[in-house]
mmCIF file of C-alpha atoms in Angstrom:
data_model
loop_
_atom_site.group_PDB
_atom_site.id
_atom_site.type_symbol
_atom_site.label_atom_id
_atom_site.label_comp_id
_atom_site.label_asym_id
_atom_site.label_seq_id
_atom_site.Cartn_x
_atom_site.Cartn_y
_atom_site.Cartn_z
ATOM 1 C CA UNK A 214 41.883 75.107 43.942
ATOM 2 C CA UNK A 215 45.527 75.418 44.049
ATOM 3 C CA UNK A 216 46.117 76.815 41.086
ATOM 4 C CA UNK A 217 44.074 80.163 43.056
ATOM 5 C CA UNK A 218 46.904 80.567 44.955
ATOM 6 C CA UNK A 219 49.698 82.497 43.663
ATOM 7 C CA UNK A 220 53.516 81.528 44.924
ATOM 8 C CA UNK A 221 55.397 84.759 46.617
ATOM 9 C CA UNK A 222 57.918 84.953 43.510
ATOM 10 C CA UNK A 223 60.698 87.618 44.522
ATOM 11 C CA UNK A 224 60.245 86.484 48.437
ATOM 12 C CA UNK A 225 64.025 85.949 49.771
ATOM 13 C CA UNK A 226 65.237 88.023 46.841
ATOM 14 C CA UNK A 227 63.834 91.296 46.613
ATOM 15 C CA UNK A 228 62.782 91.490 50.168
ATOM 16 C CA UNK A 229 63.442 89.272 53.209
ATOM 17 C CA UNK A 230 61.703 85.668 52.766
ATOM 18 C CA UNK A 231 61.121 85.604 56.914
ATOM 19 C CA UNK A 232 58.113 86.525 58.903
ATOM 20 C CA UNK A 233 60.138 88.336 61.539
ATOM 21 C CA UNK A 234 62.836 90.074 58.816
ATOM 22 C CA UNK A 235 60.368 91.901 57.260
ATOM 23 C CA UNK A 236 58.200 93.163 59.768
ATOM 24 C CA UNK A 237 61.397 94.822 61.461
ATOM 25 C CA UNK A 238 62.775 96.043 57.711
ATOM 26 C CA UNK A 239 59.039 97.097 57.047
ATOM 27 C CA UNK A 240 58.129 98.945 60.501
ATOM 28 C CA UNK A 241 62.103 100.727 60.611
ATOM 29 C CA UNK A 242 60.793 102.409 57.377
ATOM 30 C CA UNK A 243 57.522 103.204 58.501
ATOM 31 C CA UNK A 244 58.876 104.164 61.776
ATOM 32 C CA UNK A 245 61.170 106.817 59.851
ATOM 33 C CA UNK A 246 58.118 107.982 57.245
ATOM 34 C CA UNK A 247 57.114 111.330 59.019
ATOM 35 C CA UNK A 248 53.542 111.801 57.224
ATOM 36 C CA UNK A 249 50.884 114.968 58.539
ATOM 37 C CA UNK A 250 47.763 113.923 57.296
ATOM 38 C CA UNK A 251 44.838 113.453 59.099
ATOM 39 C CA UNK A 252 42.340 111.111 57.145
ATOM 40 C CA UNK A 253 42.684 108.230 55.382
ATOM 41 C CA UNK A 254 43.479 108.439 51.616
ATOM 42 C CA UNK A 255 41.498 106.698 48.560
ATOM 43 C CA UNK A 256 43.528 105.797 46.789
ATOM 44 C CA UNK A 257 48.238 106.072 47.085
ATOM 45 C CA UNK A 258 51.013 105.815 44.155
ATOM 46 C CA UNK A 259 54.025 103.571 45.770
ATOM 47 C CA UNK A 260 57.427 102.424 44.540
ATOM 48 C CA UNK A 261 58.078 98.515 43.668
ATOM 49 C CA UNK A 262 61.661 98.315 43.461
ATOM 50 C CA UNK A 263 63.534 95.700 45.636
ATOM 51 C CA UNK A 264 62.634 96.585 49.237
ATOM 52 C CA UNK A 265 65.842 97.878 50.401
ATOM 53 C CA UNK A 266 65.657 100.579 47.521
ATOM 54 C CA UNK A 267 62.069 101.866 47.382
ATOM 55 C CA UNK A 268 60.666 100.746 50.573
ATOM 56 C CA UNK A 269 61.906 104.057 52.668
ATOM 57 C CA UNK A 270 59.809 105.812 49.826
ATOM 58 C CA UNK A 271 57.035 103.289 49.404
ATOM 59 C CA UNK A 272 56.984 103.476 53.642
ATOM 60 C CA UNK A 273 55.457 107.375 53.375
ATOM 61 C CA UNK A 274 52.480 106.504 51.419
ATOM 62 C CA UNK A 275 51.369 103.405 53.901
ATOM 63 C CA UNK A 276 52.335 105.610 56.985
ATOM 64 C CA UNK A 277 49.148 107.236 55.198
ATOM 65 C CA UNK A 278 46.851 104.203 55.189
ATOM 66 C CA UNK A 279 47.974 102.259 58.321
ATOM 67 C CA UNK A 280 45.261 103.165 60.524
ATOM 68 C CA UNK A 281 42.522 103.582 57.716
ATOM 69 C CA UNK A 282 39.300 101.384 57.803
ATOM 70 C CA UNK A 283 39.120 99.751 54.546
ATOM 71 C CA UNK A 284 37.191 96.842 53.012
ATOM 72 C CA UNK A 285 39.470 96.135 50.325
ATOM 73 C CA UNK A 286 42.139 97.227 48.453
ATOM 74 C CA UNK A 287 43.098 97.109 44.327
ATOM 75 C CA UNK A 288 46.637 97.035 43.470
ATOM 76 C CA UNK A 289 46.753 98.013 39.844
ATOM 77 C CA UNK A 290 50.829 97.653 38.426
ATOM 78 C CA UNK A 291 52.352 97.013 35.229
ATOM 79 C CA UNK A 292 53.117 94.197 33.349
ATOM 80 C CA UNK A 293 57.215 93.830 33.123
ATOM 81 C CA UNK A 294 57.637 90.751 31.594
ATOM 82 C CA UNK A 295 54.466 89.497 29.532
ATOM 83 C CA UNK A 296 53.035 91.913 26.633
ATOM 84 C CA UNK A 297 49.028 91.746 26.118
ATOM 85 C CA UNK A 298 46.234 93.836 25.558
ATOM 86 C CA UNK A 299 43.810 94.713 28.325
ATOM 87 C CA UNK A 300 44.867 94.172 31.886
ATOM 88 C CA UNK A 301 45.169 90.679 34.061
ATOM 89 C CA UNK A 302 42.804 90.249 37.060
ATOM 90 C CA UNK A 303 43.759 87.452 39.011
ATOM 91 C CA UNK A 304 40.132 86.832 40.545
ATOM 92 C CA UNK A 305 39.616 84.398 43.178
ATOM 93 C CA UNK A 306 41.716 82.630 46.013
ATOM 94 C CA UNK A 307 45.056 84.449 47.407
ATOM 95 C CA UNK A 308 48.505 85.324 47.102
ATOM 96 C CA UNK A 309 51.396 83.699 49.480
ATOM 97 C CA UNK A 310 53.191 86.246 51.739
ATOM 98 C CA UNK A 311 56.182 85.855 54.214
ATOM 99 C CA UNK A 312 53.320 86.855 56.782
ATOM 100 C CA UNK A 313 50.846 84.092 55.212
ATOM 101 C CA UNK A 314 48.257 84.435 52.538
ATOM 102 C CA UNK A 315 46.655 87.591 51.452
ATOM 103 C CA UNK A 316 42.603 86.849 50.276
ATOM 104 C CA UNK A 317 41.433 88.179 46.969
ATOM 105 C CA UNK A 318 38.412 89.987 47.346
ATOM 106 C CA UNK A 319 36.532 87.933 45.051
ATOM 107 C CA UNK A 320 33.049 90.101 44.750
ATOM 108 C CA UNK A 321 35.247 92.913 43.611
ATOM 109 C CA UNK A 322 36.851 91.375 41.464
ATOM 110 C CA UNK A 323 34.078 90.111 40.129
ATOM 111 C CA UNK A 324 32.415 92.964 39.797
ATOM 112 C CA UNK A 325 35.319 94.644 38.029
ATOM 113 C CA UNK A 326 35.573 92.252 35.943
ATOM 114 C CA UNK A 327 32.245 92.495 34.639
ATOM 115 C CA UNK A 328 32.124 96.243 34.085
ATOM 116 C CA UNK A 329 35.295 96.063 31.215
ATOM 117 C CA UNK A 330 35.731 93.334 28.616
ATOM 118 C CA UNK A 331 39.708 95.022 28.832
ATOM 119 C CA UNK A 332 39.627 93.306 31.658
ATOM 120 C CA UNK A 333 40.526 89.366 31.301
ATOM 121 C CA UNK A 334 42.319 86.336 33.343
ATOM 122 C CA UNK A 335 45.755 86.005 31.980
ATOM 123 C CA UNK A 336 47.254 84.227 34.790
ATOM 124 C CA UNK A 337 50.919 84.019 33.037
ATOM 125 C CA UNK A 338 51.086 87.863 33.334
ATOM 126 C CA UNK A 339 51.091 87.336 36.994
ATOM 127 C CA UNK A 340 53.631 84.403 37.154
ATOM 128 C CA UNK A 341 57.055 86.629 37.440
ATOM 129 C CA UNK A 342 55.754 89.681 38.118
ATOM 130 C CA UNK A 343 57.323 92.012 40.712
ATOM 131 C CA UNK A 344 54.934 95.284 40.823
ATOM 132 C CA UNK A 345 51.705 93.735 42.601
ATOM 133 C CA UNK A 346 53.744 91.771 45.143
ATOM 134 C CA UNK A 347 56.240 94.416 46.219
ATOM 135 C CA UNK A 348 53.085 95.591 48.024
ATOM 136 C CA UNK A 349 52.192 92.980 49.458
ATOM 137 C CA UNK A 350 54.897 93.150 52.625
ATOM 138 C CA UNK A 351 53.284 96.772 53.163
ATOM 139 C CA UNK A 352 49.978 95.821 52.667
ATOM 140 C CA UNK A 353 49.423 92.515 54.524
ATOM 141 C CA UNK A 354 51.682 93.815 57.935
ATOM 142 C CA UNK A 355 49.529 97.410 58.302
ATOM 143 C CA UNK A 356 46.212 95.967 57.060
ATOM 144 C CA UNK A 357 46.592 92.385 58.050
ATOM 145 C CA UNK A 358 42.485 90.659 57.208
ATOM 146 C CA UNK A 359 42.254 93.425 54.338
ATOM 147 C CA UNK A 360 41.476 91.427 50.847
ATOM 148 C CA UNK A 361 42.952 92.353 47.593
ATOM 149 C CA UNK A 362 42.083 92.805 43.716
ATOM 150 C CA UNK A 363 45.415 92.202 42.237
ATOM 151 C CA UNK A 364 45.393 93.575 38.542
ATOM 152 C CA UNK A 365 48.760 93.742 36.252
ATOM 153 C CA UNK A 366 48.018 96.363 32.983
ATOM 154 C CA UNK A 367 49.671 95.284 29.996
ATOM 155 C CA UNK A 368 50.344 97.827 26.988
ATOM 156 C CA UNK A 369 49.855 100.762 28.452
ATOM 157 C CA UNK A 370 47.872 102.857 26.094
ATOM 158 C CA UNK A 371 45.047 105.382 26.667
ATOM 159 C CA UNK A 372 42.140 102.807 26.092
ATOM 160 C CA UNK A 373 42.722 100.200 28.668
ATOM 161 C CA UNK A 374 44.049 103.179 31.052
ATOM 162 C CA UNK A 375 40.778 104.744 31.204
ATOM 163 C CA UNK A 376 38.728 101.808 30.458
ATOM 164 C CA UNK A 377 40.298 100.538 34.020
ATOM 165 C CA UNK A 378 39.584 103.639 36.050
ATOM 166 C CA UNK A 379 35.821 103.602 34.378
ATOM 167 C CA UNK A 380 35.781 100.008 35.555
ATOM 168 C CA UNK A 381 36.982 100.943 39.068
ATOM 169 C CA UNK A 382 34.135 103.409 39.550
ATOM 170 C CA UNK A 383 31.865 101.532 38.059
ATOM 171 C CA UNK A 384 32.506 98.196 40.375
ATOM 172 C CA UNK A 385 33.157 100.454 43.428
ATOM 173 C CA UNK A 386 30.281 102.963 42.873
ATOM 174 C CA UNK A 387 27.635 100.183 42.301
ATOM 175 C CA UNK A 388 29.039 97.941 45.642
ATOM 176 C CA UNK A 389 28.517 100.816 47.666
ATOM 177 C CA UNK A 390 24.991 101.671 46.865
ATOM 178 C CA UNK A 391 23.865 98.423 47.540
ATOM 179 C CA UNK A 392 24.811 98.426 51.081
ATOM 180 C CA UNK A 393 24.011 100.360 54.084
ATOM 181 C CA UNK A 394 27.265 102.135 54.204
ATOM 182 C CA UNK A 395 29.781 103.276 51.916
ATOM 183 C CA UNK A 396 32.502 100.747 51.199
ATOM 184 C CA UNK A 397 35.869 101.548 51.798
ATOM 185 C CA UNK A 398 38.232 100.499 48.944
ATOM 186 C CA UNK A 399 41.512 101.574 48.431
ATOM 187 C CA UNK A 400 43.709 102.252 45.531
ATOM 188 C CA UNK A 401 46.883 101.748 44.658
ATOM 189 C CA UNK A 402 49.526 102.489 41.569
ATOM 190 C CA UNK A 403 52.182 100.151 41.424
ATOM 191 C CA UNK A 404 55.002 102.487 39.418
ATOM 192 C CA UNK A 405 58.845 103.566 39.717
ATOM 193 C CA UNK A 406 59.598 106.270 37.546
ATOM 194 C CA UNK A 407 62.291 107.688 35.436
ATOM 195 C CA UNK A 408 64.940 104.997 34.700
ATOM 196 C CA UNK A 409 68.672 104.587 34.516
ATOM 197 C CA UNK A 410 69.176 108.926 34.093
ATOM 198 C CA UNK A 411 71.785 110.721 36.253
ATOM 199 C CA UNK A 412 69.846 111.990 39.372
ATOM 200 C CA UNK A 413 69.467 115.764 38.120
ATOM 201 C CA UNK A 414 67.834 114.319 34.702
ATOM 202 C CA UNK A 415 65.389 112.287 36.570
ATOM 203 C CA UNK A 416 64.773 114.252 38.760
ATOM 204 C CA UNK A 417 63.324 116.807 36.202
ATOM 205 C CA UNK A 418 61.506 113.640 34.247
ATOM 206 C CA UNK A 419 59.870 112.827 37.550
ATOM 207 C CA UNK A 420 58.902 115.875 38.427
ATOM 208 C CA UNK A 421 56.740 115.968 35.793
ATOM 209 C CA UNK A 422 54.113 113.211 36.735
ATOM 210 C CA UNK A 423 54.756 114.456 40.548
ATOM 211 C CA UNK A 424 52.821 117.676 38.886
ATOM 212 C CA UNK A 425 50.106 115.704 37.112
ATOM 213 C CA UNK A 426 49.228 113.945 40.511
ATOM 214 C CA UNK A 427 49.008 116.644 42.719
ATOM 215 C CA UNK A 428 46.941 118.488 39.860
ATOM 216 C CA UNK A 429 44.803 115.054 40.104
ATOM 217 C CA UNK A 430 44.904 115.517 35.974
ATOM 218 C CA UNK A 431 44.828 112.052 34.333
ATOM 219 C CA UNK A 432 44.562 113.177 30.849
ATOM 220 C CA UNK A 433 47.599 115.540 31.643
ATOM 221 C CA UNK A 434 50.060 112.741 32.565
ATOM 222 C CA UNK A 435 48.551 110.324 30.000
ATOM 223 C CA UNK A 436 49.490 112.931 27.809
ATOM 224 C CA UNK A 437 52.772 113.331 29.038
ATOM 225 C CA UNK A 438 53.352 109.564 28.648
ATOM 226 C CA UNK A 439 52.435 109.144 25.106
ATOM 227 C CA UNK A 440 54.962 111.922 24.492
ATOM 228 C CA UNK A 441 57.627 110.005 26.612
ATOM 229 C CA UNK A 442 56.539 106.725 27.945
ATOM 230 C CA UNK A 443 59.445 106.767 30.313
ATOM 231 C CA UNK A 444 58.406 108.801 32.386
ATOM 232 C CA UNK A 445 57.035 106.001 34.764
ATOM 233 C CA UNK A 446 57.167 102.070 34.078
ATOM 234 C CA UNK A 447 53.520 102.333 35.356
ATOM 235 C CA UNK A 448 52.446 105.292 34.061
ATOM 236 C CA UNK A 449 49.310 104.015 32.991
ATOM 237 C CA UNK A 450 48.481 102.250 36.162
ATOM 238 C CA UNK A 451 48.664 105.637 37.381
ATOM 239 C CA UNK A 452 46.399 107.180 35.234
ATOM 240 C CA UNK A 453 43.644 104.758 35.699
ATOM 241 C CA UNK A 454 43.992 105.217 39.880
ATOM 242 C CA UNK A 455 44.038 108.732 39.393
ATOM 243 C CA UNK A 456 40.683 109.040 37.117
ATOM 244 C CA UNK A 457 38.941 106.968 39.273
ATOM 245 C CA UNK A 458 39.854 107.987 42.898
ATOM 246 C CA UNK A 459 39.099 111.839 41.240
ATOM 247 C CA UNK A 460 35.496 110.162 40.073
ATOM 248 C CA UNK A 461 34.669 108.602 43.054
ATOM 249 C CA UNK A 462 35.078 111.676 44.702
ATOM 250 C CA UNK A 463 39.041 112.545 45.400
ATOM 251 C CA UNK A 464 39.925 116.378 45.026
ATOM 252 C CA UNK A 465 43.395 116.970 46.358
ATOM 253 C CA UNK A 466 46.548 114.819 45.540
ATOM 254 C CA UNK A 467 49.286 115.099 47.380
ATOM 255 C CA UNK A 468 53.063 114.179 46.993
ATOM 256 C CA UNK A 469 54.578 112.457 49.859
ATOM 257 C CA UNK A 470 57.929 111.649 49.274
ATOM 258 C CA UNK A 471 60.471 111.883 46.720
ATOM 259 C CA UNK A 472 64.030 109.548 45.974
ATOM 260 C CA UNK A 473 65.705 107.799 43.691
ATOM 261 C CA UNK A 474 67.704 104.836 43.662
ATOM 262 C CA UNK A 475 70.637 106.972 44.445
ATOM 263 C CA UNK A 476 69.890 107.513 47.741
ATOM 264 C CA UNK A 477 70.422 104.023 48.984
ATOM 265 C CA UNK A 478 73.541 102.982 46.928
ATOM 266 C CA UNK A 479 75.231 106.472 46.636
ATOM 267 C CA UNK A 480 75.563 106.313 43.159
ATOM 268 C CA UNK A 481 73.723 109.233 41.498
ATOM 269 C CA UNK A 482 74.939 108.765 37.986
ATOM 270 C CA UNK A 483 72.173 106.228 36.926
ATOM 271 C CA UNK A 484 69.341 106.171 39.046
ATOM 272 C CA UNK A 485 65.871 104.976 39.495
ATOM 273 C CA UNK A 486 62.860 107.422 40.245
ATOM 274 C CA UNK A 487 60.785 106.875 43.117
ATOM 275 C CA UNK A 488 57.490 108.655 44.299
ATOM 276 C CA UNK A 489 55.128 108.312 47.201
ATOM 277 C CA UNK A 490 51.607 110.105 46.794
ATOM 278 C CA UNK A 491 48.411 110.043 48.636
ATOM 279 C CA UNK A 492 45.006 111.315 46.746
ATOM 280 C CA UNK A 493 42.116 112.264 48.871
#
């Protein structure tokens, strides 16, 4: 059906609406990502501000996954301009990109879906919404044929946090013992973090999630959130990756790469936080 495929929404705005633009802008920062690891992460935390800003930080934790062998991926991001409970799955068909259409992964979604009643179709949370498809020009140009599970979390509370990462496991622990071999899914947090502080005060904001993700402690940054929510825009996107990668196995997180907005426009005196992480 058409209404299964979702329109690129920020394509020509907050990154370059051409095939050919955006591979060069996309490998230059990927080109420039020095990263030392040496197997393939489960799940990464990456940056969704407009490409120019947060792509030479997103471009360190997909350096990380270019060459890995995965069956899918799950984007989990927040919700910026439509308030709900639970958190939107967009389930079946696939999502327009510069570099043509990226495929839901429909089983897992499915499959997901089933494991959490906090997880529902709310296809207006998806209409505007920047953190999913900021991805999307990483995503589809280093694993071009890999399928999605897009998924946009809406308040961010403790509940549907951890009601997402049981969902995860659930859905991803249950695939995998029904075939022959395990399946490969990645995961991915959607979040900037500190907002719109002088550099030094964000920097010390963001340092504090950058601590809770290399500790691989969910409860510790959930509890850092609920006493300051801005630490991260998708702080709770983060929690639920980091529960779940850390149940399905994950024991070492791992920052990547640190910036803020700053960096690219030279003005330090409001910035935007940005973090790349890999979890293994």
């Amino acid at each position: 059906m058409a209404t299964d495929i979702r329109p690129a929404a920020v394509a020509g705005s907050w990154y370059p609406a051409s095939a050919d633009r955006l591979a060069r802008e996309v490998d230059d920062y990927i080109g420039r990502a020095q990263v030392d690891v040496h197997d393939a992460p489960i799940a990464i935390v990456a940056p969704h501000a407009g490409l120019k800003y947060s792509g030479p930080v997103a471009a360190f934790a997909y350096r990380a996954v270019q060459h890995g062998d995965y069956d899918a991926a799950v984007l989990v991001g927040p919700s910026h301009f439509v308030a709900f409970n639970g958190v939107a799955i967009w389930p079946r068909g696939a999502w327009q990109t510069p570099f043509g259409a990226v495929q839901v992964a429909e089983d897992l979604a499915c499959a997901i879906a089933a494991a959490s009643s906090n997880v529902i179709e709310h296809p207006p949370a998806h209409g505007r919404e920047h953190s999913l498809e900021m991805q999307l020009p990483f995503l589809a140009h280093l694993l071009p044929g890999v399928p999605f599970v897009p998924m946009v979390m809406g308040y961010q509370d403790r509940e549907t946090a951890f009601a997402l990462a049981d969902a995860l496991t659930s859905a991803i622990a249950s695939r995998t013992a029904a075939r022959e071999r395990a399946e490969r899914v990645l995961l991915v947090a959607s979040s900037d973090l500190s907002h719109y502080e002088d550099a030094p005060t964000a920097r010390a904001m963001d340092a504090v999630v950058l601590r809770e993700v290399e500790r691989l402690d969910a409860e510790g940054l959930m509890q850092a959130l609920e006493r300051e929510p801005h630490h991260a825009c998708g702080g709770g996107p983060i929690v639920a990756v980091l529960h779940a990668a850390r149940r399905l196995g994950a024991t070492r997180g791992r920052v990547l790469k640190y910036g803020d907005s700053g960096d690219v426009s030279g003005d330090k005196s409001s910035v935007v936080g940005y973090m790349a992480a890999g979890i293994w």
